[in-house]
């Protein structure tokens, strides 16, 4: 197997808005309401839905998750990216010799893991697939009530012929979890004896069509998606059916100039206690000039988005300048803006404990500018640092529902939120068998109507290392640390400052033969039941022991 470790640093800033709960829990009826501060106007209509408390079912019969990949990663650690041309780690038994595999493992919390991958070539068509299933009978609190399961299937294939590439993809994912909450928290709405068992299913269909000649290239990607969040006794908590069309065209005029445009269109219908239609179209023509050590890209973004009868169209400049000071150092600056699409799938993947009747709008970056530098002071080491300021309207923050504080709703600031983001990373690969990486992101928020940037960390620190020992033993470790997270508590308490946490994970894989290997993976080695979202502690130390067979 060849282990390729690449270290990531991305400038992330997400400036969001959140607000305080103004009422206490009032039973089981959930209203389609939005938390409002000051004179913020409610955009969407209200609707009521009654939730029926149910007893969680066994997770033993959940659907399986399938994904077809040519080469599956050795560990599920964070995936980093880098500009450094790192070498491939050498191993005695490369992946290419036996690409298909089956993997099985078991760990504490009664957590079976099953995974299988298949790669097959039929002439000019390459197909890949992966099947995946993992469940935890018990969770951090409430015993089996906070158990969970996830499974799914990914299928994809690529057809290439005479400069044309066609790649269809089908992804299906099914998750099972509960609004288990924590009754010992200051939020009075948590009920330790009653949890809601939730099933979340997601399906995505898309086709990538890429082609072109030497001077002109294009990519077209239509996507259909459906997300359905439901529970027994309630036909659907939230459902969103969407369509996305992405396109890119590049044309090389000569050695000094390249032009093109990017286009993205989205439309979706959100159904819950309410039904809302949304859409967004972004068009970005651009021109790049490259000369000696200087590269300048200039263009503009036309964004037109709508939520029901409310719509907005804007014009935003976009530019980036890169200048190579020396062979090892580059400085860069950027100016950007535009509207961004917020999908139900992305919101649930960030926080799965969402309520129904959500107010989902497009985020508008009215201004974004910054700059930074990157360089390689020594061989196989990349240093990257940047500072960015953004002014954002309509980005969601998570606050507890006033009707059931174990569920979260979305809230927004009435004005723009200013976000300053400092981002830095170091990636280092001293040899073909070892790699290291660290990254640090620091965010500062300037709020208008909201008290705090609810549930957004002030800093995120990540570190990663991997080593190939004597060709047959691969050891890896990662560390993630977050702090400065605040969540709105009951109105009588104001807010709660969540404790900073560090999650340390380690793993090892031993290649027994060309086809067989054994592994162990350990997460949360410090055994801290920290909270990423108020009222929801994570599991303590978890481990998996198992094996893999290639064929």
PDB file of C-alpha atoms in Angstrom, residues 287-289 291 293-299 318-324 330-336 370-374:
ATOM      1  CA  UNK A 287      -9.343  37.033 -17.067  1.00  0.00           C
ATOM      2  CA  UNK A 288      -5.876  35.934 -15.884  1.00  0.00           C
ATOM      3  CA  UNK A 289      -2.605  37.577 -16.939  1.00  0.00           C
ATOM      4  CA  UNK A 291       4.048  37.523 -16.642  1.00  0.00           C
ATOM      5  CA  UNK A 293       6.735  36.250 -11.352  1.00  0.00           C
ATOM      6  CA  UNK A 294       3.347  37.978 -11.371  1.00  0.00           C
ATOM      7  CA  UNK A 295      -0.140  36.500 -11.864  1.00  0.00           C
ATOM      8  CA  UNK A 296      -3.291  38.662 -11.826  1.00  0.00           C
ATOM      9  CA  UNK A 297      -6.850  37.374 -12.077  1.00  0.00           C
ATOM     10  CA  UNK A 298      -9.655  39.923 -12.366  1.00  0.00           C
ATOM     11  CA  UNK A 299     -13.368  39.511 -12.874  1.00  0.00           C
ATOM     12  CA  UNK A 318     -13.398  39.464  -7.728  1.00  0.00           C
ATOM     13  CA  UNK A 319      -9.622  39.644  -8.045  1.00  0.00           C
ATOM     14  CA  UNK A 320      -6.495  37.824  -6.927  1.00  0.00           C
ATOM     15  CA  UNK A 321      -2.808  38.742  -7.235  1.00  0.00           C
ATOM     16  CA  UNK A 322       0.096  36.317  -6.729  1.00  0.00           C
ATOM     17  CA  UNK A 323       3.702  37.519  -6.775  1.00  0.00           C
ATOM     18  CA  UNK A 324       6.753  35.254  -6.484  1.00  0.00           C
ATOM     19  CA  UNK A 330       5.070  33.917  -2.743  1.00  0.00           C
ATOM     20  CA  UNK A 331       2.770  36.661  -1.473  1.00  0.00           C
ATOM     21  CA  UNK A 332      -0.867  36.974  -2.505  1.00  0.00           C
ATOM     22  CA  UNK A 333      -3.943  39.148  -2.033  1.00  0.00           C
ATOM     23  CA  UNK A 334      -7.623  38.800  -2.909  1.00  0.00           C
ATOM     24  CA  UNK A 335     -10.903  40.697  -3.142  1.00  0.00           C
ATOM     25  CA  UNK A 336     -14.155  38.793  -3.433  1.00  0.00           C
ATOM     26  CA  UNK A 370      -7.181  39.781   2.589  1.00  0.00           C
ATOM     27  CA  UNK A 371      -3.819  38.349   1.765  1.00  0.00           C
ATOM     28  CA  UNK A 372      -0.975  36.183   2.910  1.00  0.00           C
ATOM     29  CA  UNK A 373       2.213  34.411   2.015  1.00  0.00           C
ATOM     30  CA  UNK A 374       3.488  30.887   1.512  1.00  0.00           C
TER      31      UNK A 374
END
